[in-house]
Amino acid sequence: MRAASRYAWIAMVIPLILSSGARALFETRDEKLKSIKTVGIVSAIGDQFTYAKTGLTGVDTSPRNVPIASWGLDDLVAQEVSRALSVRFQVQPVTYPRATFATTAESTMAAVNLVRGDPFKKLVQNDVSPKGLDAYIVITKARANFGGGNRKVEGLGLITYSTVLESFDLLHALYEVRVVDGKTFDVIEKVVAGPAVDASIVRLPGPSLVIGANFDRRDENLRRAIHDLIIRSLPNTLSDLHLIDQKQ
């Protein structure tokens, strides 16, 4: 009888301990965010555009990568993020090696995460100037599974999907955003951008758009479509990071 009472007591206490730990974790994050006054924006997703084919035989093992730095997407994204954050923070310009951030590998897309041992921590610490800002907002490519198995796509691109029963083209802009502490360089929060809220067909866990056969695929039109995917997803992403209020 005593053993049963002891186990019952343990069963009651453990959830309380866990919930207290969770509260402490999020209180720490919220306190860190409250102390942030100055931020710098690092955007490194617009270096290349990938054309891939997939279907019954899986993802093409030799997708075609096209350099698109001339599209100026990272500057546009940084400007949009700066505009959104300027309501709450003092946004300051920063310099950084964009190519290094763009080519650093990251894990498969996941839900909202607090991250340890993040590969971008050292990059921000060593390669972003000026130092001394309260935080750095780092926007980089994300990867996601597409279809079954271990098929993955990354960053910006167009997937042509063909099977006996269906065929479509899917434009994607997969990215994630980190808030990096400007003093410790720890990642305070990390969020991957989700799909558009009004997407009728969700085939990727990130911003994507099925385009029709009549879509004009000239560079300028692709640039506008990709830019639109990113801009439409930014409010939810920044809100998930607790950086903006969706009402603003």
Coordinates of N, CA and C in Angstrom, one line a residue:
M1 N 0.8 -1.2 0.0 CA 0.0 0.0 0.0 C 0.9 1.3 0.0
R2 N 1.9 1.2 0.9 CA 2.8 2.3 0.9 C 3.5 2.5 -0.4
A3 N 3.9 1.4 -1.1 CA 4.6 1.5 -2.4 C 3.6 2.2 -3.4
A4 N 2.4 1.8 -3.4 CA 1.4 2.4 -4.3 C 1.3 3.9 -4.1
S5 N 1.3 4.3 -2.8 CA 1.2 5.7 -2.5 C 2.4 6.5 -2.9
R6 N 3.6 5.8 -2.8 CA 4.8 6.5 -3.2 C 4.8 6.7 -4.7
Y7 N 4.4 5.7 -5.4 CA 4.4 5.8 -6.9 C 3.4 6.9 -7.3
A8 N 2.3 6.9 -6.6 CA 1.3 7.9 -7.0 C 1.8 9.3 -6.7
W9 N 2.6 9.5 -5.6 CA 3.2 10.8 -5.3 C 4.2 11.2 -6.4
I10 N 5.0 10.2 -6.8 CA 6.0 10.5 -7.9 C 5.3 10.8 -9.2
A11 N 4.2 10.2 -9.5 CA 3.5 10.4 -10.7 C 2.9 11.9 -10.7
M12 N 2.6 12.4 -9.5 CA 2.1 13.7 -9.4 C 3.2 14.8 -9.5
V13 N 4.4 14.5 -8.9 CA 5.5 15.4 -8.8 C 6.2 15.6 -10.1
I14 N 6.5 14.5 -10.8 CA 7.3 14.6 -12.1 C 6.7 15.6 -13.1
P15 N 5.4 15.5 -13.4 CA 4.8 16.5 -14.3 C 5.0 18.0 -13.8
L16 N 4.9 18.2 -12.5 CA 5.1 19.5 -12.0 C 6.6 20.0 -12.2
I17 N 7.5 19.1 -12.0 CA 8.9 19.4 -12.2 C 9.2 19.7 -13.6
L18 N 8.6 18.9 -14.5 CA 8.9 19.1 -16.0 C 8.3 20.4 -16.4
S19 N 7.0 20.7 -15.9 CA 6.4 21.9 -16.4 C 7.1 23.1 -15.8
S20 N 7.7 23.1 -14.6 CA 8.5 24.2 -14.1 C 9.7 24.4 -14.9
G21 N 10.4 23.3 -15.3 CA 11.6 23.4 -16.1 C 11.2 24.0 -17.5
A22 N 10.1 23.7 -18.1 CA 9.7 24.2 -19.3 C 9.4 25.7 -19.2
R23 N 8.8 26.1 -18.1 CA 8.5 27.5 -17.9 C 9.8 28.3 -17.7
A24 N 10.8 27.7 -17.0 CA 12.0 28.4 -16.8 C 12.8 28.6 -18.1
L25 N 12.7 27.5 -19.0 CA 13.4 27.6 -20.3 C 12.8 28.8 -21.1
F26 N 11.5 28.8 -21.2 CA 10.9 29.9 -22.0 C 11.0 31.3 -21.3
E27 N 11.0 31.3 -20.0 CA 11.2 32.6 -19.4 C 12.6 33.1 -19.7
T28 N 13.6 32.2 -19.7 CA 14.9 32.6 -20.1 C 15.0 33.2 -21.5
R29 N 14.3 32.5 -22.4 CA 14.3 33.0 -23.8 C 13.6 34.3 -23.8
D30 N 12.5 34.5 -23.2 CA 11.7 35.7 -23.2 C 12.5 36.9 -22.6
E31 N 13.2 36.5 -21.5 CA 14.1 37.6 -20.9 C 15.2 38.0 -21.8
K32 N 15.8 37.1 -22.5 CA 16.8 37.4 -23.4 C 16.3 38.3 -24.5
L33 N 15.1 38.0 -25.0 CA 14.5 38.8 -26.1 C 14.2 40.2 -25.6
K34 N 13.7 40.3 -24.4 CA 13.3 41.6 -23.8 C 14.5 42.5 -23.7
S35 N 15.7 41.9 -23.5 CA 16.9 42.7 -23.3 C 17.5 43.2 -24.6
I36 N 17.0 42.7 -25.7 CA 17.6 43.1 -27.0 C 17.1 44.5 -27.5
K37 N 18.1 45.3 -27.8 CA 17.8 46.6 -28.3 C 18.3 46.8 -29.7
T38 N 19.5 46.3 -30.0 CA 20.2 46.5 -31.3 C 20.3 45.2 -32.0
V39 N 20.0 45.1 -33.3 CA 20.2 43.9 -34.0 C 20.8 44.1 -35.4
G40 N 21.4 43.1 -35.9 CA 22.0 43.1 -37.3 C 21.3 42.0 -38.1
I41 N 21.2 42.2 -39.3 CA 20.5 41.2 -40.2 C 21.5 40.5 -41.1
V42 N 21.6 39.2 -41.1 CA 22.4 38.4 -42.0 C 21.5 37.6 -42.8
S43 N 21.5 37.8 -44.2 CA 20.7 37.0 -45.1 C 21.6 36.3 -46.1
A44 N 21.5 35.0 -46.2 CA 22.3 34.3 -47.1 C 21.6 33.1 -47.7
I45 N 20.6 33.4 -48.5 CA 19.8 32.3 -49.1 C 19.7 32.4 -50.7
G46 N 20.2 33.6 -51.2 CA 20.0 33.9 -52.6 C 21.1 33.7 -53.5
D47 N 22.0 32.7 -53.2 CA 23.2 32.6 -54.1 C 23.0 31.7 -55.3
Q48 N 22.0 30.7 -55.2 CA 21.8 29.9 -56.4 C 20.4 29.4 -56.4
F49 N 19.9 29.0 -57.6 CA 18.6 28.4 -57.8 C 18.8 27.1 -58.4
T50 N 18.0 26.1 -57.9 CA 18.2 24.7 -58.3 C 17.0 24.2 -59.1
Y51 N 17.3 23.6 -60.2 CA 16.3 22.9 -61.0 C 16.5 21.4 -60.8
A52 N 15.4 20.8 -60.3 CA 15.5 19.3 -60.0 C 14.3 18.6 -60.6
K53 N 14.5 17.4 -60.9 CA 13.4 16.5 -61.4 C 13.2 15.3 -60.5
T54 N 12.0 15.0 -60.3 CA 11.7 13.8 -59.4 C 10.4 13.2 -59.9
G55 N 10.2 12.0 -59.4 CA 9.0 11.2 -59.8 C 9.2 9.7 -59.3
L56 N 8.9 8.8 -60.2 CA 9.0 7.4 -59.8 C 10.4 7.0 -59.5
T57 N 11.3 7.6 -60.2 CA 12.7 7.2 -60.0 C 13.4 8.0 -58.9
G58 N 12.7 8.9 -58.2 CA 13.3 9.6 -57.1 C 13.9 11.0 -57.6
V59 N 14.5 11.7 -56.7 CA 15.0 13.0 -57.1 C 16.3 12.8 -58.0
D60 N 16.3 13.7 -59.0 CA 17.5 13.7 -59.9 C 18.8 13.8 -59.1
T61 N 19.7 12.9 -59.3 CA 21.0 13.0 -58.6 C 21.9 14.1 -59.1
S62 N 21.6 14.7 -60.2 CA 22.4 15.7 -60.8 C 21.6 17.0 -61.1
P63 N 21.0 17.6 -60.1 CA 20.2 18.8 -60.4 C 21.1 19.9 -60.9
R64 N 20.4 20.9 -61.6 CA 21.1 22.0 -62.3 C 21.1 23.2 -61.3
N65 N 22.2 23.7 -60.9 CA 22.3 24.9 -60.1 C 22.7 26.1 -60.9
V66 N 21.9 27.1 -60.7 CA 22.2 28.4 -61.5 C 22.5 29.5 -60.5
P67 N 23.6 30.2 -60.7 CA 23.9 31.4 -59.8 C 22.9 32.5 -60.0
I68 N 22.4 33.0 -58.9 CA 21.3 34.1 -58.9 C 21.7 35.2 -58.0
A69 N 22.9 35.4 -57.7 CA 23.3 36.5 -56.8 C 22.8 37.9 -57.4
S70 N 22.8 37.9 -58.7 CA 22.4 39.2 -59.4 C 20.9 39.5 -59.2
W71 N 20.1 38.6 -58.7 CA 18.7 38.8 -58.4 C 18.6 39.8 -57.2
G72 N 19.6 39.8 -56.3 CA 19.6 40.7 -55.2 C 18.6 40.3 -54.1
L73 N 18.3 39.0 -54.0 CA 17.3 38.6 -53.1 C 17.7 38.8 -51.6
D74 N 18.9 38.6 -51.3 CA 19.3 38.7 -49.9 C 19.2 40.2 -49.5
D75 N 19.5 41.1 -50.3 CA 19.4 42.5 -49.9 C 17.9 42.8 -49.7
L76 N 17.0 42.3 -50.6 CA 15.6 42.5 -50.5 C 15.0 41.9 -49.2
V77 N 15.5 40.7 -48.9 CA 15.0 40.0 -47.6 C 15.5 40.8 -46.4
A78 N 16.8 41.2 -46.4 CA 17.3 42.0 -45.3 C 16.5 43.3 -45.1
Q79 N 16.2 43.9 -46.2 CA 15.4 45.2 -46.1 C 14.0 44.9 -45.5
E80 N 13.4 43.8 -45.9 CA 12.1 43.5 -45.4 C 12.1 43.2 -43.9
V81 N 13.1 42.4 -43.5 CA 13.2 42.0 -42.1 C 13.5 43.2 -41.3
S82 N 14.4 44.1 -41.8 CA 14.8 45.3 -41.1 C 13.5 46.2 -40.9
R83 N 12.7 46.3 -41.9 CA 11.5 47.1 -41.8 C 10.6 46.6 -40.8
A84 N 10.4 45.2 -40.7 CA 9.5 44.6 -39.8 C 10.0 44.8 -38.3
L85 N 11.3 44.6 -38.2 CA 11.9 44.7 -36.8 C 12.1 46.1 -36.3
S86 N 12.2 47.1 -37.2 CA 12.5 48.4 -36.8 C 11.4 49.0 -35.9
V87 N 10.2 48.4 -35.8 CA 9.2 48.9 -34.9 C 9.6 48.6 -33.5
R88 N 10.4 47.6 -33.2 CA 10.7 47.2 -31.9 C 12.2 47.4 -31.6
F89 N 13.1 47.2 -32.6 CA 14.5 47.2 -32.4 C 15.2 48.3 -33.2
Q90 N 16.4 48.6 -32.8 CA 17.3 49.5 -33.6 C 18.1 48.6 -34.5
V91 N 17.8 48.6 -35.8 CA 18.5 47.7 -36.8 C 19.7 48.4 -37.3
Q92 N 20.9 47.8 -37.2 CA 22.1 48.4 -37.7 C 22.7 47.5 -38.8
P93 N 23.4 48.2 -39.8 CA 24.0 47.4 -40.9 C 25.1 46.6 -40.4
V94 N 25.3 45.4 -41.0 CA 26.4 44.5 -40.7 C 27.1 44.0 -42.0
T95 N 28.3 43.6 -41.9 CA 29.0 43.0 -43.0 C 29.4 41.6 -42.6
Y96 N 29.4 40.7 -43.6 CA 29.6 39.3 -43.4 C 29.9 38.6 -44.7
P97 N 30.6 37.4 -44.7 CA 30.9 36.7 -45.9 C 29.6 35.9 -46.3
R98 N 28.8 36.5 -47.2 CA 27.6 35.8 -47.6 C 27.7 34.4 -48.1
A99 N 28.8 34.2 -48.9 CA 29.0 32.9 -49.5 C 29.2 31.8 -48.5
T100 N 29.9 32.2 -47.4 CA 30.2 31.2 -46.4 C 29.0 30.8 -45.6
F101 N 28.1 31.8 -45.3 CA 26.8 31.5 -44.7 C 26.0 30.6 -45.6
A102 N 26.0 31.0 -46.9 CA 25.1 30.3 -47.9 C 25.5 28.8 -48.1
T103 N 26.8 28.5 -47.9 CA 27.2 27.1 -48.3 C 27.4 26.3 -47.0
T104 N 27.1 26.8 -45.8 CA 27.2 26.0 -44.6 C 26.1 25.0 -44.5
A105 N 26.4 23.8 -44.3 CA 25.3 22.7 -44.3 C 24.5 22.8 -43.0
E106 N 23.2 22.5 -43.1 CA 22.4 22.5 -41.9 C 21.5 21.2 -42.0
S107 N 20.9 20.9 -40.8 CA 20.1 19.7 -40.7 C 18.8 19.8 -41.5
T108 N 18.1 18.6 -41.7 CA 16.8 18.6 -42.3 C 15.8 19.5 -41.6
M109 N 14.9 20.1 -42.3 CA 13.9 21.0 -41.7 C 13.2 20.3 -40.6
A110 N 13.0 21.0 -39.5 CA 12.3 20.5 -38.4 C 11.4 21.6 -37.8
A111 N 10.6 21.3 -36.7 CA 9.8 22.2 -36.1 C 10.6 23.2 -35.3
V112 N 9.9 24.2 -34.7 CA 10.6 25.2 -33.9 C 11.6 24.5 -32.9
N113 N 12.9 25.0 -32.9 CA 13.9 24.4 -32.1 C 14.7 25.4 -31.3
L114 N 15.1 25.0 -30.1 CA 16.2 25.6 -29.4 C 17.4 24.8 -29.7
V115 N 18.5 25.4 -30.2 CA 19.6 24.6 -30.8 C 20.9 24.8 -30.0
R116 N 21.6 23.6 -29.8 CA 22.9 23.7 -29.2 C 23.9 23.2 -30.3
G117 N 25.1 23.7 -30.2 CA 26.1 23.3 -31.2 C 25.7 23.7 -32.6
D118 N 25.1 24.8 -32.8 CA 24.6 25.2 -34.1 C 25.8 25.6 -34.9
P119 N 25.9 25.2 -36.2 CA 27.0 25.5 -37.1 C 27.2 27.0 -37.3
F120 N 26.2 27.8 -37.2 CA 26.3 29.2 -37.5 C 26.8 30.0 -36.3
K121 N 26.8 29.4 -35.1 CA 27.3 30.2 -33.9 C 28.7 30.7 -34.1
K122 N 29.6 29.9 -34.6 CA 31.0 30.3 -34.7 C 31.1 31.3 -35.9
L123 N 30.3 31.1 -36.9 CA 30.4 32.0 -38.1 C 30.0 33.4 -37.6
V124 N 28.9 33.6 -36.8 CA 28.5 34.9 -36.4 C 29.6 35.5 -35.5
Q125 N 30.1 34.6 -34.6 CA 31.1 35.1 -33.7 C 32.4 35.6 -34.3
N126 N 32.8 34.9 -35.4 CA 34.1 35.2 -36.0 C 34.0 36.2 -37.3
D127 N 32.9 36.1 -38.0 CA 32.8 36.7 -39.3 C 31.8 37.8 -39.5
V128 N 31.1 38.2 -38.5 CA 30.1 39.2 -38.7 C 30.6 40.5 -38.0
S129 N 30.5 41.6 -38.6 CA 31.0 42.9 -38.0 C 29.9 43.9 -38.2
P130 N 29.7 44.9 -37.3 CA 30.5 45.1 -36.1 C 30.0 44.1 -35.0
K131 N 30.9 43.9 -34.1 CA 30.6 43.2 -32.8 C 29.9 44.1 -31.9
G132 N 29.3 43.5 -30.9 CA 28.7 44.3 -29.8 C 27.3 44.6 -29.9
L133 N 26.6 44.2 -31.0 CA 25.1 44.3 -31.0 C 24.5 43.3 -30.1
D134 N 23.3 43.6 -29.7 CA 22.6 42.7 -28.7 C 22.3 41.3 -29.4
A135 N 22.0 41.4 -30.6 CA 21.6 40.1 -31.3 C 21.8 40.2 -32.8
Y136 N 21.9 39.1 -33.4 CA 22.0 39.0 -34.9 C 20.9 38.1 -35.4
I137 N 20.2 38.5 -36.4 CA 19.1 37.7 -37.0 C 19.7 37.1 -38.3
V138 N 19.8 35.8 -38.3 CA 20.5 35.1 -39.3 C 19.5 34.2 -40.2
I139 N 19.4 34.6 -41.5 CA 18.5 33.9 -42.4 C 19.3 33.0 -43.3
T140 N 19.1 31.7 -43.3 CA 19.9 30.8 -44.1 C 19.0 29.8 -44.7
K141 N 19.5 29.0 -45.7 CA 18.8 28.0 -46.3 C 18.4 26.8 -45.4
A142 N 17.2 26.2 -45.7 CA 16.8 25.0 -45.0 C 16.6 23.9 -46.0
R143 N 16.6 22.7 -45.5 CA 16.4 21.5 -46.3 C 15.1 20.8 -45.8
A144 N 14.4 20.2 -46.7 CA 13.2 19.5 -46.4 C 13.1 18.2 -47.2
N145 N 12.4 17.2 -46.6 CA 12.1 16.0 -47.3 C 11.0 16.3 -48.3
F146 N 11.1 15.6 -49.5 CA 10.1 15.8 -50.5 C 9.7 14.4 -50.9
G147 N 8.4 14.1 -50.8 CA 7.9 12.7 -51.2 C 8.4 11.7 -50.2
G148 N 8.5 10.5 -50.6 CA 8.9 9.4 -49.7 C 10.4 9.3 -49.6
G149 N 10.8 8.4 -48.6 CA 12.2 8.1 -48.5 C 13.0 9.3 -48.0
N150 N 14.3 9.3 -48.5 CA 15.2 10.4 -48.0 C 15.4 11.5 -49.1
R151 N 14.4 11.7 -49.9 CA 14.5 12.7 -50.9 C 14.5 14.1 -50.3
K152 N 15.5 14.9 -50.6 CA 15.6 16.2 -49.9 C 15.8 17.3 -51.0
V153 N 15.2 18.5 -50.7 CA 15.5 19.7 -51.5 C 15.9 20.8 -50.5
E154 N 16.5 21.8 -51.1 CA 17.1 22.8 -50.2 C 17.0 24.2 -50.9
G155 N 16.8 25.2 -50.0 CA 16.9 26.6 -50.5 C 15.9 27.0 -51.5
L156 N 16.3 27.6 -52.6 CA 15.5 28.2 -53.6 C 15.6 27.3 -54.9
G157 N 14.4 27.0 -55.5 CA 14.5 26.1 -56.6 C 13.1 25.8 -57.2
L158 N 13.2 25.0 -58.2 CA 12.0 24.5 -58.9 C 12.1 23.0 -59.1
I159 N 11.1 22.3 -58.7 CA 11.0 20.8 -58.8 C 10.0 20.5 -59.9
T160 N 10.4 19.7 -60.8 CA 9.5 19.1 -61.8 C 9.2 17.7 -61.4
Y161 N 7.9 17.4 -61.1 CA 7.5 16.1 -60.6 C 6.7 15.4 -61.6
S162 N 7.0 14.2 -62.0 CA 6.3 13.5 -63.0 C 6.1 12.1 -62.7
T163 N 4.9 11.6 -62.8 CA 4.6 10.2 -62.7 C 3.6 9.8 -63.7
V164 N 3.2 8.6 -63.8 CA 2.1 8.2 -64.8 C 0.8 8.9 -64.5
L165 N 0.5 9.2 -63.2 CA -0.8 9.8 -62.9 C -0.8 11.3 -62.8
E166 N 0.3 11.9 -62.5 CA 0.3 13.4 -62.3 C 1.7 14.0 -62.7
S167 N 1.6 15.3 -63.0 CA 2.8 16.0 -63.3 C 2.6 17.5 -62.9
F168 N 3.6 18.1 -62.2 CA 3.4 19.5 -61.8 C 4.8 20.1 -61.5
D169 N 4.9 21.4 -61.5 CA 6.1 22.1 -61.1 C 5.9 22.8 -59.8
L170 N 6.9 22.6 -58.9 CA 6.8 23.2 -57.6 C 7.9 24.2 -57.3
L171 N 7.6 25.4 -57.1 CA 8.6 26.4 -56.8 C 8.7 26.5 -55.3
H172 N 10.0 26.5 -54.7 CA 10.2 26.5 -53.3 C 11.2 27.5 -52.8
A173 N 11.0 28.0 -51.6 CA 11.9 29.0 -51.0 C 12.0 28.5 -49.5
L174 N 12.9 27.6 -49.3 CA 13.1 27.0 -48.0 C 14.2 27.7 -47.2
Y175 N 13.8 28.3 -46.0 CA 14.8 29.0 -45.2 C 14.4 28.9 -43.8
E176 N 15.4 29.2 -42.9 CA 15.2 29.3 -41.5 C 15.9 30.5 -40.9
V177 N 15.4 30.9 -39.8 CA 15.8 32.1 -39.1 C 16.3 31.8 -37.7
R178 N 17.5 32.4 -37.4 CA 18.0 32.2 -36.0 C 18.1 33.6 -35.4
V179 N 17.9 33.6 -34.0 CA 18.3 34.8 -33.2 C 19.5 34.4 -32.4
V180 N 20.6 35.1 -32.7 CA 21.9 34.7 -32.1 C 22.2 35.8 -31.1
D181 N 22.5 35.4 -29.9 CA 22.9 36.4 -28.8 C 24.2 37.1 -29.2
G182 N 24.2 38.4 -29.2 CA 25.4 39.1 -29.6 C 26.6 39.1 -28.6
K183 N 26.3 38.6 -27.4 CA 27.4 38.6 -26.4 C 27.9 37.1 -26.2
T184 N 27.1 36.2 -26.1 CA 27.5 34.8 -25.9 C 27.6 34.0 -27.2
F185 N 26.9 34.5 -28.3 CA 26.7 33.9 -29.6 C 26.0 32.6 -29.5
D186 N 25.3 32.4 -28.4 CA 24.4 31.2 -28.4 C 23.1 31.5 -29.2
V187 N 22.5 30.4 -29.7 CA 21.3 30.6 -30.5 C 20.1 30.7 -29.5
I188 N 19.5 31.8 -29.4 CA 18.4 32.0 -28.5 C 17.1 31.3 -29.0
E189 N 16.9 31.3 -30.3 CA 15.8 30.7 -30.9 C 16.0 30.4 -32.4
K190 N 15.4 29.4 -32.9 CA 15.6 29.1 -34.3 C 14.2 28.6 -34.8
V191 N 13.8 29.1 -36.0 CA 12.5 28.7 -36.6 C 12.7 28.5 -38.0
V192 N 12.1 27.4 -38.6 CA 12.0 27.2 -40.0 C 10.7 27.8 -40.6
A193 N 10.8 28.5 -41.7 CA 9.6 29.1 -42.3 C 8.7 28.0 -42.7
G194 N 7.4 28.2 -42.4 CA 6.4 27.2 -42.7 C 5.7 27.5 -44.1
P195 N 4.8 26.6 -44.5 CA 4.1 26.8 -45.8 C 3.2 28.0 -45.7
A196 N 2.8 28.5 -46.8 CA 1.9 29.6 -46.9 C 0.5 29.2 -46.3
V197 N -0.1 30.1 -45.5 CA -1.3 29.7 -44.8 C -2.5 29.4 -45.8
D198 N -2.4 30.0 -47.0 CA -3.5 29.8 -47.9 C -3.1 28.8 -49.0
A199 N -2.0 28.0 -48.8 CA -1.6 27.0 -49.8 C -2.7 25.9 -49.9
S200 N -3.1 25.7 -51.1 CA -4.2 24.7 -51.4 C -3.6 23.3 -51.5
I201 N -2.3 23.2 -51.9 CA -1.6 21.9 -52.0 C -0.3 22.1 -51.2
V202 N -0.2 21.4 -50.1 CA 1.1 21.5 -49.3 C 1.9 20.2 -49.6
R203 N 3.0 20.4 -50.3 CA 3.8 19.2 -50.6 C 5.2 19.4 -50.0
L204 N 5.5 20.5 -49.4 CA 6.7 20.7 -48.7 C 6.4 21.4 -47.4
P205 N 7.2 21.2 -46.3 CA 6.9 21.9 -45.0 C 7.6 23.2 -45.0
G206 N 7.4 24.0 -46.1 CA 8.0 25.3 -46.2 C 7.4 26.1 -47.3
P207 N 7.7 27.3 -47.5 CA 7.1 28.1 -48.5 C 7.3 27.5 -49.9
S208 N 6.2 27.2 -50.6 CA 6.2 26.6 -51.9 C 5.0 27.0 -52.7
L209 N 5.0 26.8 -54.0 CA 3.9 27.2 -54.9 C 3.9 26.3 -56.1
V210 N 2.8 25.7 -56.4 CA 2.6 24.9 -57.6 C 2.3 25.9 -58.7
I211 N 3.2 25.8 -59.8 CA 3.0 26.8 -60.9 C 2.5 26.0 -62.1
G212 N 1.7 26.7 -62.9 CA 1.1 26.1 -64.1 C 2.0 26.1 -65.3
A213 N 1.5 25.4 -66.3 CA 2.3 25.3 -67.6 C 2.4 26.6 -68.3
N214 N 1.5 27.6 -68.0 CA 1.5 28.9 -68.7 C 2.4 29.9 -67.9
F215 N 3.0 29.5 -66.8 CA 3.9 30.4 -66.1 C 5.1 30.7 -66.9
D216 N 5.4 32.0 -67.1 CA 6.6 32.4 -67.8 C 7.8 32.3 -66.9
R217 N 8.7 31.4 -67.3 CA 9.8 31.1 -66.4 C 11.1 31.9 -66.6
R218 N 10.9 33.0 -67.2 CA 12.1 33.9 -67.3 C 12.6 34.3 -65.9
D219 N 13.9 34.6 -65.8 CA 14.5 34.9 -64.5 C 13.7 35.9 -63.7
E220 N 13.3 37.0 -64.4 CA 12.6 38.1 -63.6 C 11.3 37.6 -63.0
N221 N 10.6 36.7 -63.7 CA 9.3 36.2 -63.1 C 9.6 35.2 -62.0
L222 N 10.6 34.4 -62.2 CA 11.0 33.5 -61.1 C 11.5 34.2 -59.9
R223 N 12.2 35.3 -60.1 CA 12.7 36.1 -59.0 C 11.5 36.7 -58.2
R224 N 10.6 37.2 -58.9 CA 9.4 37.8 -58.3 C 8.6 36.8 -57.5
A225 N 8.4 35.6 -58.1 CA 7.7 34.6 -57.4 C 8.4 34.1 -56.1
I226 N 9.7 33.9 -56.2 CA 10.5 33.5 -55.0 C 10.4 34.6 -54.0
H227 N 10.6 35.8 -54.4 CA 10.6 37.0 -53.5 C 9.2 37.0 -52.8
D228 N 8.1 36.8 -53.5 CA 6.8 36.8 -52.9 C 6.6 35.7 -51.9
L229 N 7.1 34.5 -52.2 CA 7.0 33.4 -51.3 C 7.7 33.7 -50.0
I230 N 8.8 34.3 -50.0 CA 9.6 34.7 -48.8 C 8.9 35.8 -48.0
I231 N 8.5 36.8 -48.7 CA 7.9 38.0 -48.1 C 6.6 37.6 -47.4
R232 N 5.8 36.7 -48.1 CA 4.5 36.3 -47.5 C 4.7 35.5 -46.2
S233 N 5.8 34.7 -46.2 CA 6.0 33.8 -45.0 C 6.7 34.5 -43.9
L234 N 7.4 35.7 -44.1 CA 8.2 36.3 -43.1 C 7.4 36.7 -41.8
P235 N 6.2 37.3 -42.0 CA 5.5 37.7 -40.8 C 5.2 36.6 -39.8
N236 N 4.8 35.4 -40.3 CA 4.5 34.3 -39.4 C 5.8 33.8 -38.8
T237 N 6.9 33.8 -39.6 CA 8.2 33.3 -39.1 C 8.7 34.2 -38.0
L238 N 8.7 35.5 -38.2 CA 9.2 36.4 -37.2 C 8.3 36.4 -36.0
S239 N 7.0 36.2 -36.2 CA 6.1 36.1 -35.0 C 6.4 34.9 -34.2
D240 N 6.7 33.7 -34.9 CA 7.1 32.5 -34.2 C 8.3 32.7 -33.4
L241 N 9.2 33.6 -33.8 CA 10.4 33.9 -33.1 C 10.2 34.9 -32.0
H242 N 9.0 35.4 -31.8 CA 8.6 36.4 -30.8 C 9.4 37.7 -31.0
L243 N 9.6 38.0 -32.3 CA 10.3 39.2 -32.6 C 9.4 40.3 -33.0
I244 N 8.2 39.9 -33.5 CA 7.2 40.9 -33.9 C 5.8 40.5 -33.4
D245 N 4.9 41.4 -33.3 CA 3.5 41.1 -33.0 C 2.8 41.1 -34.4
Q246 N 2.1 40.0 -34.6 CA 1.4 39.9 -35.9 C 0.4 41.0 -36.2
K247 N 0.0 41.7 -35.2 CA -0.9 42.8 -35.4 C -0.3 44.1 -35.9
Q248 N 1.1 44.2 -35.8 CA 1.8 45.4 -36.3 C 1.7 45.6 -37.8

